[in-house]
Structures are given as structure tokens and as C-alpha cells.
PDB file of C-alpha atoms in Angstrom:
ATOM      1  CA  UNK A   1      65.952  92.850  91.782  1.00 48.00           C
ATOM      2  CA  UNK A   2      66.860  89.528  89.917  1.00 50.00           C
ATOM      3  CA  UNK A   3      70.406  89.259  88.817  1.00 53.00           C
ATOM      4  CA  UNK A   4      69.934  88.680  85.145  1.00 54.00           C
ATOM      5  CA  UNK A   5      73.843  88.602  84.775  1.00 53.00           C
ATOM      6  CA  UNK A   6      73.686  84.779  86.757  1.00 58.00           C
ATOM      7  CA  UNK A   7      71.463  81.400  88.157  1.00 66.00           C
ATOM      8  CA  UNK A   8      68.972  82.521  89.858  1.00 67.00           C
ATOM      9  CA  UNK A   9      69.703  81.820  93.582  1.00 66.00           C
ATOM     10  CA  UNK A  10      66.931  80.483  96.522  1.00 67.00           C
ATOM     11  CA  UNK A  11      65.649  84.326  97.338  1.00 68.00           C
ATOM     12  CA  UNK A  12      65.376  85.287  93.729  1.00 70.00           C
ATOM     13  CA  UNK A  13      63.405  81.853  92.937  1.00 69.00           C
ATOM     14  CA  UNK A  14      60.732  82.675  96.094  1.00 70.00           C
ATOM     15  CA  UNK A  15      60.814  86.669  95.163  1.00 73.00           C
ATOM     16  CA  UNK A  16      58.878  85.161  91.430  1.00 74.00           C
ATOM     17  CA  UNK A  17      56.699  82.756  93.125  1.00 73.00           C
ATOM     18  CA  UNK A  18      55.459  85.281  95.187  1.00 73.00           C
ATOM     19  CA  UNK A  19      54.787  87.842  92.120  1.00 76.00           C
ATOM     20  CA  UNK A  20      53.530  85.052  90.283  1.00 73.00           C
ATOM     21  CA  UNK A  21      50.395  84.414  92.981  1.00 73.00           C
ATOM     22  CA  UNK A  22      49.513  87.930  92.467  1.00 77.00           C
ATOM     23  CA  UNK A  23      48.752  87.756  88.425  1.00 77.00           C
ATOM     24  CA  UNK A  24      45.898  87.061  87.010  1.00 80.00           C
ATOM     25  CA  UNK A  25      44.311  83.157  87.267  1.00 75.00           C
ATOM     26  CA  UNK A  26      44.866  83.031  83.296  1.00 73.00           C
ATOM     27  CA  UNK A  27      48.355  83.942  83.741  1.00 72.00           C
ATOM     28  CA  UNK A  28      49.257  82.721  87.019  1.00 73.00           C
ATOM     29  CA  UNK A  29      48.458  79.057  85.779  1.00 74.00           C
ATOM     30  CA  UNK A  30      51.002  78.948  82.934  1.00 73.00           C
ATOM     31  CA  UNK A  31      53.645  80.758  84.638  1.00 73.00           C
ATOM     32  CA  UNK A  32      53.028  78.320  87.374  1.00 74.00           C
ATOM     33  CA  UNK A  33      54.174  75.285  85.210  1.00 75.00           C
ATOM     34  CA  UNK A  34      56.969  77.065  84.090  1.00 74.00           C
ATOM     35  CA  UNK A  35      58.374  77.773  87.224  1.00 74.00           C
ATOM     36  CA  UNK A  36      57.568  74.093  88.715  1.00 72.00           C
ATOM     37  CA  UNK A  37      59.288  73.262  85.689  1.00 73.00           C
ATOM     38  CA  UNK A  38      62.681  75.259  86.510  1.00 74.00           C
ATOM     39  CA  UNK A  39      62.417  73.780  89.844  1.00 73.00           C
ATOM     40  CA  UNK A  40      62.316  70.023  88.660  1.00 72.00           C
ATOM     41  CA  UNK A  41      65.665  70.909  86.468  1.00 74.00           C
ATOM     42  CA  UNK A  42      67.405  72.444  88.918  1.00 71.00           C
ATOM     43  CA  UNK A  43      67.037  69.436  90.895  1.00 73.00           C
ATOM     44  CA  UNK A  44      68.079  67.378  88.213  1.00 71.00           C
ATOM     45  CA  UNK A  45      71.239  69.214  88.032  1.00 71.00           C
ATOM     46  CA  UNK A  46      71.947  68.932  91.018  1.00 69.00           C
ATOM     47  CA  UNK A  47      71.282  64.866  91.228  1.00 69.00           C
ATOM     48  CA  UNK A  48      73.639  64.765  88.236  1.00 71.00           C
ATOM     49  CA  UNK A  49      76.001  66.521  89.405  1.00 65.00           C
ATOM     50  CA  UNK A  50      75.807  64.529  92.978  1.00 65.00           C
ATOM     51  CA  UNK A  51      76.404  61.443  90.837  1.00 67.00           C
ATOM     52  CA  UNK A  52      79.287  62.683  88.964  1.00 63.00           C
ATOM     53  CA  UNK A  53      81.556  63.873  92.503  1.00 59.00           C
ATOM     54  CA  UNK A  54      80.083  60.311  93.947  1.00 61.00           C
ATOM     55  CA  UNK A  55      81.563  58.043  90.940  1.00 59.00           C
ATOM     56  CA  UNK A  56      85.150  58.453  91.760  1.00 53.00           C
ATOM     57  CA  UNK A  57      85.762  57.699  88.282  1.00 49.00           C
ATOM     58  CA  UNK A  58      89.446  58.917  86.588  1.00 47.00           C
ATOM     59  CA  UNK A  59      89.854  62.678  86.121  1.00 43.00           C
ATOM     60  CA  UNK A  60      89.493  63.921  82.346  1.00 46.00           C
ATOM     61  CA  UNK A  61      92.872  66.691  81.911  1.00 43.00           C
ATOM     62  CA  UNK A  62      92.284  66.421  78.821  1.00 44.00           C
ATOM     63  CA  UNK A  63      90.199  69.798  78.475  1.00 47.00           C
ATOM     64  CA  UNK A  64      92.591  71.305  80.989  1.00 48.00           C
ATOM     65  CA  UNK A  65      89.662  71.324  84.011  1.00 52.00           C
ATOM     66  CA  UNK A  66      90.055  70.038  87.184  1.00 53.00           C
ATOM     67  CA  UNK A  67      88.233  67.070  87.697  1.00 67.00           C
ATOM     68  CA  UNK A  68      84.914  67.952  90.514  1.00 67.00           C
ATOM     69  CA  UNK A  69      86.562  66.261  93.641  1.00 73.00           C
ATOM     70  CA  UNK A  70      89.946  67.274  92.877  1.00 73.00           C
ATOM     71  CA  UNK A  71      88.549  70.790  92.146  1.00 68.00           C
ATOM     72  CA  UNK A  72      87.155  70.842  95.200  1.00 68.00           C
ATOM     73  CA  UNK A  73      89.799  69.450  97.553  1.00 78.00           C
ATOM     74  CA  UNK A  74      91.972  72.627  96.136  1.00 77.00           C
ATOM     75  CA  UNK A  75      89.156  74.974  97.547  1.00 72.00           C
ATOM     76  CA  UNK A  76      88.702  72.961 100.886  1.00 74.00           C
ATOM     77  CA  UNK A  77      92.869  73.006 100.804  1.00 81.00           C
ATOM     78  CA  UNK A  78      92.309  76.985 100.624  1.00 78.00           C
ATOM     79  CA  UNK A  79      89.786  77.433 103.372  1.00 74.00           C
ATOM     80  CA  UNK A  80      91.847  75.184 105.839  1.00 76.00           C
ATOM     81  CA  UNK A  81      95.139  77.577 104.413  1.00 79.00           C
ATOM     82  CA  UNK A  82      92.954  80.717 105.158  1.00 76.00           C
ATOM     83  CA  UNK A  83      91.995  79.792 108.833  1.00 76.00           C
ATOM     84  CA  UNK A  84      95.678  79.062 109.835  1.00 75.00           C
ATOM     85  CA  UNK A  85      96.874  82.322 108.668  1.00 74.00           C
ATOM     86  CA  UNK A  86      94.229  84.149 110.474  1.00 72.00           C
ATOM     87  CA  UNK A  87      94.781  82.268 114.090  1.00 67.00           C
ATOM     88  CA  UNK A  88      98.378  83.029 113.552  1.00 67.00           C
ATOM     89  CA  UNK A  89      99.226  79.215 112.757  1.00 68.00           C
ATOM     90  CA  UNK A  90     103.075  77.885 112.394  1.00 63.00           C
ATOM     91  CA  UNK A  91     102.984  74.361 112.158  1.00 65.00           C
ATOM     92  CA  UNK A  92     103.398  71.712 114.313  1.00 59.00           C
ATOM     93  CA  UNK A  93     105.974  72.080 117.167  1.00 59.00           C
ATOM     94  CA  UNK A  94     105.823  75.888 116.428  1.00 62.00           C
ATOM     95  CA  UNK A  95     104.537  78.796 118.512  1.00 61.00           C
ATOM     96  CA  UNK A  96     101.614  80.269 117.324  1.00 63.00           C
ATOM     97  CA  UNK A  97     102.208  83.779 115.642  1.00 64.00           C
ATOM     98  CA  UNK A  98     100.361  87.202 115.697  1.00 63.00           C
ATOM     99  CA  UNK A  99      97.928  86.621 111.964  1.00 60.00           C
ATOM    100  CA  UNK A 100      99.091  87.293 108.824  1.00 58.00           C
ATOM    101  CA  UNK A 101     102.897  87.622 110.306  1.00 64.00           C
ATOM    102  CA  UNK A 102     104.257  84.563 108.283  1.00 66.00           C
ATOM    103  CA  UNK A 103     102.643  81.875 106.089  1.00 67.00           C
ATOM    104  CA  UNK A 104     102.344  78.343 107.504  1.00 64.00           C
ATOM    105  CA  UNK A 105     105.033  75.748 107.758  1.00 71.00           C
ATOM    106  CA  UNK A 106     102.846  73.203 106.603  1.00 73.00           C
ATOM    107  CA  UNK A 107     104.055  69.463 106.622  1.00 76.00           C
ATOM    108  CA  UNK A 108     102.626  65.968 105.973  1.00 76.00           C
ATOM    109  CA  UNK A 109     101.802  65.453 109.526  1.00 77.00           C
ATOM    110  CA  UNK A 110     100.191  68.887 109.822  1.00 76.00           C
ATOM    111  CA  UNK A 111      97.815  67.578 107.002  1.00 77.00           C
ATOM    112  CA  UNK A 112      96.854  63.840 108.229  1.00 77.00           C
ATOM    113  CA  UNK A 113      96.295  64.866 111.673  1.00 74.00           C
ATOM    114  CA  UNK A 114      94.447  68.017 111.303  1.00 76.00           C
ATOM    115  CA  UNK A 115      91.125  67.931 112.658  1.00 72.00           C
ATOM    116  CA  UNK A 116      90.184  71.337 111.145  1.00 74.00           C
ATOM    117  CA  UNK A 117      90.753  69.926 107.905  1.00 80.00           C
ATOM    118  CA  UNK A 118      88.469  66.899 108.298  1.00 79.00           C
ATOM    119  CA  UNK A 119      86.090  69.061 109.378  1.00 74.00           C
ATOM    120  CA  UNK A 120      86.251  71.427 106.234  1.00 76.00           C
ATOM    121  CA  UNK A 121      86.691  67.908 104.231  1.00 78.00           C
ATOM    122  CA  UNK A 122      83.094  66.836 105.717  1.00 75.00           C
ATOM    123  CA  UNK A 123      81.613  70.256 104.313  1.00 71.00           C
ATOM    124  CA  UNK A 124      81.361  71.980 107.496  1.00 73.00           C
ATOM    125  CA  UNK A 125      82.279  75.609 108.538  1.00 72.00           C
ATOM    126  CA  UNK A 126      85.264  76.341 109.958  1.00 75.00           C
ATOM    127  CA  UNK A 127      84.438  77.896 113.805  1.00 79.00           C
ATOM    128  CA  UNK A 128      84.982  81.692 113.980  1.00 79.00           C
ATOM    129  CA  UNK A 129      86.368  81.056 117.705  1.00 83.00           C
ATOM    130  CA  UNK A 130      89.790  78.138 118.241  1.00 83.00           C
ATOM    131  CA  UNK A 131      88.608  74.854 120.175  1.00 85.00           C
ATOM    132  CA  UNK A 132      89.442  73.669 123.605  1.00 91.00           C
ATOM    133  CA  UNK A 133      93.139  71.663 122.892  1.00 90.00           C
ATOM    134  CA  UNK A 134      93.727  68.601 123.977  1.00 91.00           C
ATOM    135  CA  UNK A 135      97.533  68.370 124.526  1.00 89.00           C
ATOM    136  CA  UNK A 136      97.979  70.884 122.238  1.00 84.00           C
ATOM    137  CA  UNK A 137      95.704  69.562 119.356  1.00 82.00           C
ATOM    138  CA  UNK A 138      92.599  71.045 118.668  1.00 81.00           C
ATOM    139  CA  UNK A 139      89.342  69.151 119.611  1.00 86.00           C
ATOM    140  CA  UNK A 140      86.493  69.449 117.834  1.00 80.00           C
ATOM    141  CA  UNK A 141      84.766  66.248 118.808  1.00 81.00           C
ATOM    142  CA  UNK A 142      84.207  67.795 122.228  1.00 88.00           C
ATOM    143  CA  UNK A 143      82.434  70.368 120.585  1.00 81.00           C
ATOM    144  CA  UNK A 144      80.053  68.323 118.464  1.00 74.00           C
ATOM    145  CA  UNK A 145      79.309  65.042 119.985  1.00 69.00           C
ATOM    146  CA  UNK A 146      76.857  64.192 121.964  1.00 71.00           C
ATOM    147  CA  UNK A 147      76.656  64.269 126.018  1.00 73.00           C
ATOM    148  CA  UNK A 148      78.315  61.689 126.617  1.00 84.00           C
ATOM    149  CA  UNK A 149      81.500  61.525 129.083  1.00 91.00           C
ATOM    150  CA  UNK A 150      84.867  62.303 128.683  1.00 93.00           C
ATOM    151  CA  UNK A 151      87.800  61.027 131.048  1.00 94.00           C
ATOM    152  CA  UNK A 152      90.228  63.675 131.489  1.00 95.00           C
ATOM    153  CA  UNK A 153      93.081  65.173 133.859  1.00 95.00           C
ATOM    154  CA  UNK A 154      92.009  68.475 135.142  1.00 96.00           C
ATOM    155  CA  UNK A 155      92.177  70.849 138.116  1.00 94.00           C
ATOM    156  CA  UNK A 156      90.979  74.185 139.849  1.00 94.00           C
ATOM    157  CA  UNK A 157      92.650  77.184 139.890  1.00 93.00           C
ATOM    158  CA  UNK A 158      91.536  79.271 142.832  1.00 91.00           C
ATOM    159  CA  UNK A 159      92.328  83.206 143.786  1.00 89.00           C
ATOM    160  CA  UNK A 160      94.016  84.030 146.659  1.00 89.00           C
ATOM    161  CA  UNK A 161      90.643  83.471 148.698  1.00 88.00           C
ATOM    162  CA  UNK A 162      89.566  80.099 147.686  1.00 86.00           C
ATOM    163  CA  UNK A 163      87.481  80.677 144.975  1.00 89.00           C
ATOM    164  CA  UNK A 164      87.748  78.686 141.998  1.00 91.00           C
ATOM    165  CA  UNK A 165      88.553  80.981 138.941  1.00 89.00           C
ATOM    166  CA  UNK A 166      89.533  78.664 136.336  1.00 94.00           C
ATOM    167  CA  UNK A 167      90.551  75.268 135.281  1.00 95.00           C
ATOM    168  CA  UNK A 168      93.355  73.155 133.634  1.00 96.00           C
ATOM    169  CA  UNK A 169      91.585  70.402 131.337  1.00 96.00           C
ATOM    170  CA  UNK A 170      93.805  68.104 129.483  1.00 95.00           C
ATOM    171  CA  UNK A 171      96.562  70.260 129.776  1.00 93.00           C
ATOM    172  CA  UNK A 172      94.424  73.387 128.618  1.00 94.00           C
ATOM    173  CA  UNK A 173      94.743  76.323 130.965  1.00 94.00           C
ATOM    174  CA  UNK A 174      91.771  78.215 128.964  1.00 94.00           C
ATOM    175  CA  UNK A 175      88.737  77.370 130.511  1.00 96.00           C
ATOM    176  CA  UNK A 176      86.884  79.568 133.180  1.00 96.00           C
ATOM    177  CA  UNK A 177      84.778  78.132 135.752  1.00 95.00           C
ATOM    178  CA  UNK A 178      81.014  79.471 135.086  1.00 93.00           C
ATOM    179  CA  UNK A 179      79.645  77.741 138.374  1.00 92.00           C
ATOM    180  CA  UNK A 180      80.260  76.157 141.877  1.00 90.00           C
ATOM    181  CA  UNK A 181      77.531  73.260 141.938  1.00 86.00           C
ATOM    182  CA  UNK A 182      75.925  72.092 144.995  1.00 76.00           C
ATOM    183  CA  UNK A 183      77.270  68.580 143.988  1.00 74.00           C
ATOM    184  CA  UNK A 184      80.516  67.781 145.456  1.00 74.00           C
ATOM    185  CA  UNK A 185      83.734  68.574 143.572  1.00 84.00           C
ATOM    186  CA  UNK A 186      81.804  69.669 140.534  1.00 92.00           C
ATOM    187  CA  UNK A 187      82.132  72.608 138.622  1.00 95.00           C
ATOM    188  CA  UNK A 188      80.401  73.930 135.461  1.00 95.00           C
ATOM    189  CA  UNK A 189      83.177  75.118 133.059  1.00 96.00           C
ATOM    190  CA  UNK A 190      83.221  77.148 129.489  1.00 96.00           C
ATOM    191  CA  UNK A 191      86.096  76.940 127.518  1.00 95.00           C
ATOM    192  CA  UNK A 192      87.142  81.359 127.222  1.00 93.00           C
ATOM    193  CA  UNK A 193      83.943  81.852 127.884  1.00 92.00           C
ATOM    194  CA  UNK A 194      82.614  80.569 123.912  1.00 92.00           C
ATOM    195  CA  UNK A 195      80.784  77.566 122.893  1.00 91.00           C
ATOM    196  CA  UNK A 196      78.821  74.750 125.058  1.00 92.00           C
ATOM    197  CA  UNK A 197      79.058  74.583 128.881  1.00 94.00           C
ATOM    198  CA  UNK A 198      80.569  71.446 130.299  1.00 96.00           C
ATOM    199  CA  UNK A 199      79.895  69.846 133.846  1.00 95.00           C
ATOM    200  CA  UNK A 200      83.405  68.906 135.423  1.00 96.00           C
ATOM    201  CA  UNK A 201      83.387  66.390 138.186  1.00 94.00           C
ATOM    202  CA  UNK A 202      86.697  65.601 139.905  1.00 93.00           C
ATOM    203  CA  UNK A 203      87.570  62.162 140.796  1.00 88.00           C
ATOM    204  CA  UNK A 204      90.097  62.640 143.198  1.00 83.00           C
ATOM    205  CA  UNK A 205      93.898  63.932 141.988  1.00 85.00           C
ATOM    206  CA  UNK A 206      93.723  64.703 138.493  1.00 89.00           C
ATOM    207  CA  UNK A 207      91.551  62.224 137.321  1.00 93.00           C
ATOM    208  CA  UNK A 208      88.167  63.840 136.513  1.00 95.00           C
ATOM    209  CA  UNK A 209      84.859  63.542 134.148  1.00 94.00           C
ATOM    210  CA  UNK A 210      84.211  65.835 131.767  1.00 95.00           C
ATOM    211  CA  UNK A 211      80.318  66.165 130.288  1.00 94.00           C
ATOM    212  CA  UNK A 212      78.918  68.617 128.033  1.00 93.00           C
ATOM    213  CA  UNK A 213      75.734  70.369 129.699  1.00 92.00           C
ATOM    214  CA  UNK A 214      72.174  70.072 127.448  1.00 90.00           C
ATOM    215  CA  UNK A 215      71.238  73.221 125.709  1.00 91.00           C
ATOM    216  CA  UNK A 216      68.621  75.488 127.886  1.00 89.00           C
ATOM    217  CA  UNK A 217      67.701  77.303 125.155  1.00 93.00           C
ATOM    218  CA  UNK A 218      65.091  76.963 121.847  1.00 94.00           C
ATOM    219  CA  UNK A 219      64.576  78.288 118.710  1.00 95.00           C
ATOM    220  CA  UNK A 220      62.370  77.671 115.972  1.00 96.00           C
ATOM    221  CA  UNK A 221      63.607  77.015 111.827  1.00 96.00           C
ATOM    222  CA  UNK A 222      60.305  77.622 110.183  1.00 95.00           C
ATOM    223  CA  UNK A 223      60.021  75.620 106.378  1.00 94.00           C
ATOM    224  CA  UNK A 224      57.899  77.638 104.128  1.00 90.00           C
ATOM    225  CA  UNK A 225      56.222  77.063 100.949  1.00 86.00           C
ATOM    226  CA  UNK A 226      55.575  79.423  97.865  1.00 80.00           C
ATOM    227  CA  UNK A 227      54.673  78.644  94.577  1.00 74.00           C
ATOM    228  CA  UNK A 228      56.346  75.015  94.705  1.00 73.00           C
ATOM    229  CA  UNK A 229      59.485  76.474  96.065  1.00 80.00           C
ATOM    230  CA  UNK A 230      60.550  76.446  99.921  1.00 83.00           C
ATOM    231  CA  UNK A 231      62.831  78.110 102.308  1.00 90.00           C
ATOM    232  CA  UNK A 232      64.035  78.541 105.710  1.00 92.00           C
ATOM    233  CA  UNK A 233      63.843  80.667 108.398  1.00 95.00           C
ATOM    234  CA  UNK A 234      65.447  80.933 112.164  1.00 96.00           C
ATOM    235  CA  UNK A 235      63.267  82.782 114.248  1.00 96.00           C
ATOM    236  CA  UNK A 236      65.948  84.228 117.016  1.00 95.00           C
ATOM    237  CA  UNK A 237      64.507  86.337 120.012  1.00 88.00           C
ATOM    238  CA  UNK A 238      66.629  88.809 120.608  1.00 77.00           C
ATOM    239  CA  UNK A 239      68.075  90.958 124.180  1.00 75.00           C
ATOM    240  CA  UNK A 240      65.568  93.489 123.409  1.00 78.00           C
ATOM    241  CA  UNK A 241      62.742  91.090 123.144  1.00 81.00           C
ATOM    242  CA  UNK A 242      62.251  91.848 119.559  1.00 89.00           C
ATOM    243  CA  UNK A 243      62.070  88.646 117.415  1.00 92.00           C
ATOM    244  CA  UNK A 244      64.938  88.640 113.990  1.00 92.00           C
ATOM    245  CA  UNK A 245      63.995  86.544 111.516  1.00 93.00           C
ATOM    246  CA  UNK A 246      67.080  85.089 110.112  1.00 95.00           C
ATOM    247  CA  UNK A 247      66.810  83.458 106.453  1.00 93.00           C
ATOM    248  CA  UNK A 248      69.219  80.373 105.969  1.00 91.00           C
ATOM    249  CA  UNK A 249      70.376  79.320 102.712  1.00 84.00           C
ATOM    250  CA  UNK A 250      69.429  75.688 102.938  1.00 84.00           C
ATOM    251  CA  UNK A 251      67.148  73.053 100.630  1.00 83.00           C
ATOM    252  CA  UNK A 252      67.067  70.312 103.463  1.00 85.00           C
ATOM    253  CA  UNK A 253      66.474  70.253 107.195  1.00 89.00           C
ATOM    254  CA  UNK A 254      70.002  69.126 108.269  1.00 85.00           C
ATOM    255  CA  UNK A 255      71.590  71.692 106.056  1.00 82.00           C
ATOM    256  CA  UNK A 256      69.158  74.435 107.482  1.00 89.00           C
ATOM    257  CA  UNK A 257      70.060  73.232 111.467  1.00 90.00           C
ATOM    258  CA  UNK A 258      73.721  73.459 110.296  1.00 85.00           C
ATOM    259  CA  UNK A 259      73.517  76.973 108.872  1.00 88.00           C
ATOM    260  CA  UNK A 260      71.598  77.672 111.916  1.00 93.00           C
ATOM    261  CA  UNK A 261      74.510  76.589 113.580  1.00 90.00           C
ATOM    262  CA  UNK A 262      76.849  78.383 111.695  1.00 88.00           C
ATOM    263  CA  UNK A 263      75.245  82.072 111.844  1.00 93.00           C
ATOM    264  CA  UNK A 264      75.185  81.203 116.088  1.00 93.00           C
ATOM    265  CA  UNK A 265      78.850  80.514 116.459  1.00 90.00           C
ATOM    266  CA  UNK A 266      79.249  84.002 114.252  1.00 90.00           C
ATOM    267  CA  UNK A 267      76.490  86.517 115.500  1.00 92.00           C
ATOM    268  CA  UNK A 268      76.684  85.194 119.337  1.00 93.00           C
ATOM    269  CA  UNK A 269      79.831  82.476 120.241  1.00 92.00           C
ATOM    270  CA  UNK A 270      78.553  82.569 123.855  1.00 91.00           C
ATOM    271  CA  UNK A 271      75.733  80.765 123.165  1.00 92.00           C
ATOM    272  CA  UNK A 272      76.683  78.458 120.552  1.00 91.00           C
ATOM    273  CA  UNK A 273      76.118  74.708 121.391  1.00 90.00           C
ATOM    274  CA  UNK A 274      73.801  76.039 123.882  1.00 92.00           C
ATOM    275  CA  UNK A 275      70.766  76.462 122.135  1.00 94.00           C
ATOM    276  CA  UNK A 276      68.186  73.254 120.203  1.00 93.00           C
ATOM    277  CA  UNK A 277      66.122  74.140 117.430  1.00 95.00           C
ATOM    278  CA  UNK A 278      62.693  73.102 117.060  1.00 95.00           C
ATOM    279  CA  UNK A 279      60.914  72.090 113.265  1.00 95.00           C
ATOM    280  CA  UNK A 280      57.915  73.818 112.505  1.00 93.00           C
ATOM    281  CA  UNK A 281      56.111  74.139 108.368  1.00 90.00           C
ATOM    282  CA  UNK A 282      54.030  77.280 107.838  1.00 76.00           C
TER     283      UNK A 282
END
């Protein structure tokens, strides 16, 4: 049912479209216009209030609110505050801690070179799984950039019989070696066994190339239309061979990728930065 106690939100919007097809033609013309109507001033809301965060004019106290950006620096500040406490974080040149056993030691340094908190600053999720480290800091990039080729120091671990079992990457002792290529001294490598696959090639000692594999899999975001109103849909196959249809709160197609995205890295972490998604309208 429609929440009459708040805005209407994306599902409730479609849920009236649909009803409204089904009325009469004298009726289903008028309330057409009305909700076309809503739909043009929600959009202007949202263009105004765009405009406002973008102006970077002075912050008004004088009503006692928080100005938009600095309101929402506090809540990115509270995210970033929330995902240290639950990875156990300490602050910099501290062990990391068993969650929730003692609130951050959070210093100036902590915030200016925390990639987590760029990333939160840029408007997107925080991972539910930690990044590969590089030296002990986190990095993200190799999770979201492109293919392209990373110099790093690195080396196999083998068992007792030869076989390589996992692999030191820029001083990161947490990645597991998937595959054994055909190529020589190359290895295809997943950091604990979450997130994108990697192609390791060793150059000789340490020095080695580091390359992150292109996704195997596809899956379609469907856009569809109602009424003047649109949404999105993931269509994800799943183990049993039954197909989920996942709906993703999202008014563009970057946003709708990105939630895609998002509900991967939650539902399966294996797989995330594995799979491409493909465009389709209905």
C-alpha cells in the first residue's frame, strides 16, 4: 500500500501508473496529466536542489540548519565512522581490532589519506568485503579501474609439493592462486577468494605484472516504462537456473549499473567485478 504518512518513493509512483491504465478512458486521461504532472515537479525539485549543493555559496546558521554540503559531509563522516568500527579499525600504525571492541583513533592523516572516505565522498557504497592492501593501505583503484597493468612485487607460495597455493602481492599475503596458466610464470589470482580475478605474470625476482581479468559473465538491467514513469530491473540467473528479477532504485543508467553493482558485492562477493551488464528498454 502507499505510505500516506511520506513522498511517495519510485515503487509507489509505478504501483499508480499501473492502476491508473486500468480505469476507465474518461478517467484514465485526467489522472494521466496529473501524474505526468507530479513527475515534472519532482524533477524540478530535484534540479533545484542539485543547484543549491552545486553553488558552494556561504552556509545560512542563521535558522540553526546545516547548510546541504556540510549536512551531508556529517552523514558521509558517519558512514566512513560506521565501516571502521565494523572491520575492527584502530588507526593508522595500529593493529586492527576484533569490531565494535574500541572506537577509532582517528587522526588528520587517517582522514586525508583514506581512500574509503573518498570513495564514500564520491557517493559510492562502501564494499561489504576489505580491499587487497597495498603496503598496508587499502586499494580500491585496483578494484575499479579498468584492465590496465599494474607493476608490483609479488611471489608464490607453494605447499610442500610444489604447488602454488597462494601469493604475496605488494606486501599482501591474502590472495589465493585460482589457476596455473599454460603461459609461463603466470598465475590467475583472487584476492580471499572475493571480488575480480587478476592475471599475475612474474618478471623474474619480485618484479611482476599485475592485470585484472575481463568479466565472463552477463546480465541484463531492463528500463521500463509505465504511465510516464520508469524503472529498473537486473535480471540475475540464478544456481538453480531460475531467473530473480532484482528491482534497483535508480532514475539514470549509471546509477542503475552502480546499484547493480552494489547488490553483487552484497548477495554474491565471489563474483563481483566479474560480471558486465548489458542495456535493454522493454
Amino acid at each position: 500500500m502507499v505510505n500516506e504518512n511520506g513522498p511517495l518513493d519510485a515503487d509507489d509512483l509505478m504501483m499508480l501508473a499501473e492502476r491508473a491504465a486500468q480505469l476507465p478512458a474518461s478517467d484514465a486521461e485526467w489522472v494521466g496529466i496529473l501524474l505526468h504532472e507530479l513527475q515534472r515537479a519532482r524533477t524540478h525539485e530535484a534540479e533545484l536542489l542539485a543547484a543549491r549543493a552545486s553553488s558552494g555559496g556561504p552556509v545560512d546558521h542563521g535558522d540553526g540548519e546545516l547548510g546541504e554540503q556540510l549536512a551531508q559531509i556529517a552523514l558521509d563522516t558517519a558512514e566512513w565512522l560506521r565501516t571502521l568500527w565494523n572491520v575492527g579499525y584502530m588507526g593508522a600504525g595500529n593493529f586492527r581490532s576484533l569490531p565494535r571492541s574500541a572506537f577509532p583513533s582517528i587522526d588528520l592523516e587517517d582522514i586525508r589519506k583514506s581512500s574509503l572516505f573518498a570513495r564514500i565522498r564520491q557517493g559510492k557504497y562502501a564494499l561489504p568485503f576489505p580491499p587487497p592492501t597495498r603496503h598496508g593501505l587499502p586499494w580500491h583503484e585496483l578494484l575499479e579501474g579498468a584492465e590496465q597493468v599494474h607493476p608490483v612485487e609479488a611471489e608464490i607460495v607453494c605447499d610442500e609439493t610444489g604447488q602454488p597455493q597462494g601469493a604475496i602481492i605488494e606486501a599482501c599475503a591474502e590472495w589465493l592462486v585460482i589457476e596455473e596458466t599454460a603461459e609461463n610464470q603466470a598465475y590467475v589470482v583472487q584476492h580471499q577468494g572475493l571480488g575480480p580475478v587478476y592475471r599475475l605474470r612474474l618478471a623474474g625476482g619480485q618484479a611482476a605484472e599485475l592485470q585484472r581479468e575481463s568479466p565472463t559473465l552477463k546480465r541484463r538491467i531492463c528500463l521500463q516504462r509505465r504511465g510516464g514513469f520508469h524503472s529498473y530491473t537486473l535480471e540475475w540467473l540464478g544456481e538453480n537456473g531460475r531467473t530473480q528479477l532484482v528491482s534497483l532504485r535508480a532514475a539514470t543508467w549509471d546509477r542503475a549499473e552502480s546499484e547493480a553493482e552494489h547488490w553483487l558485492a552484497t548477495t554474491h562477493p565471489e563474483m563481483y567485478g566479474q560480471v558486465c551488464f548489458e542495456r535493454c528498454e522493454e
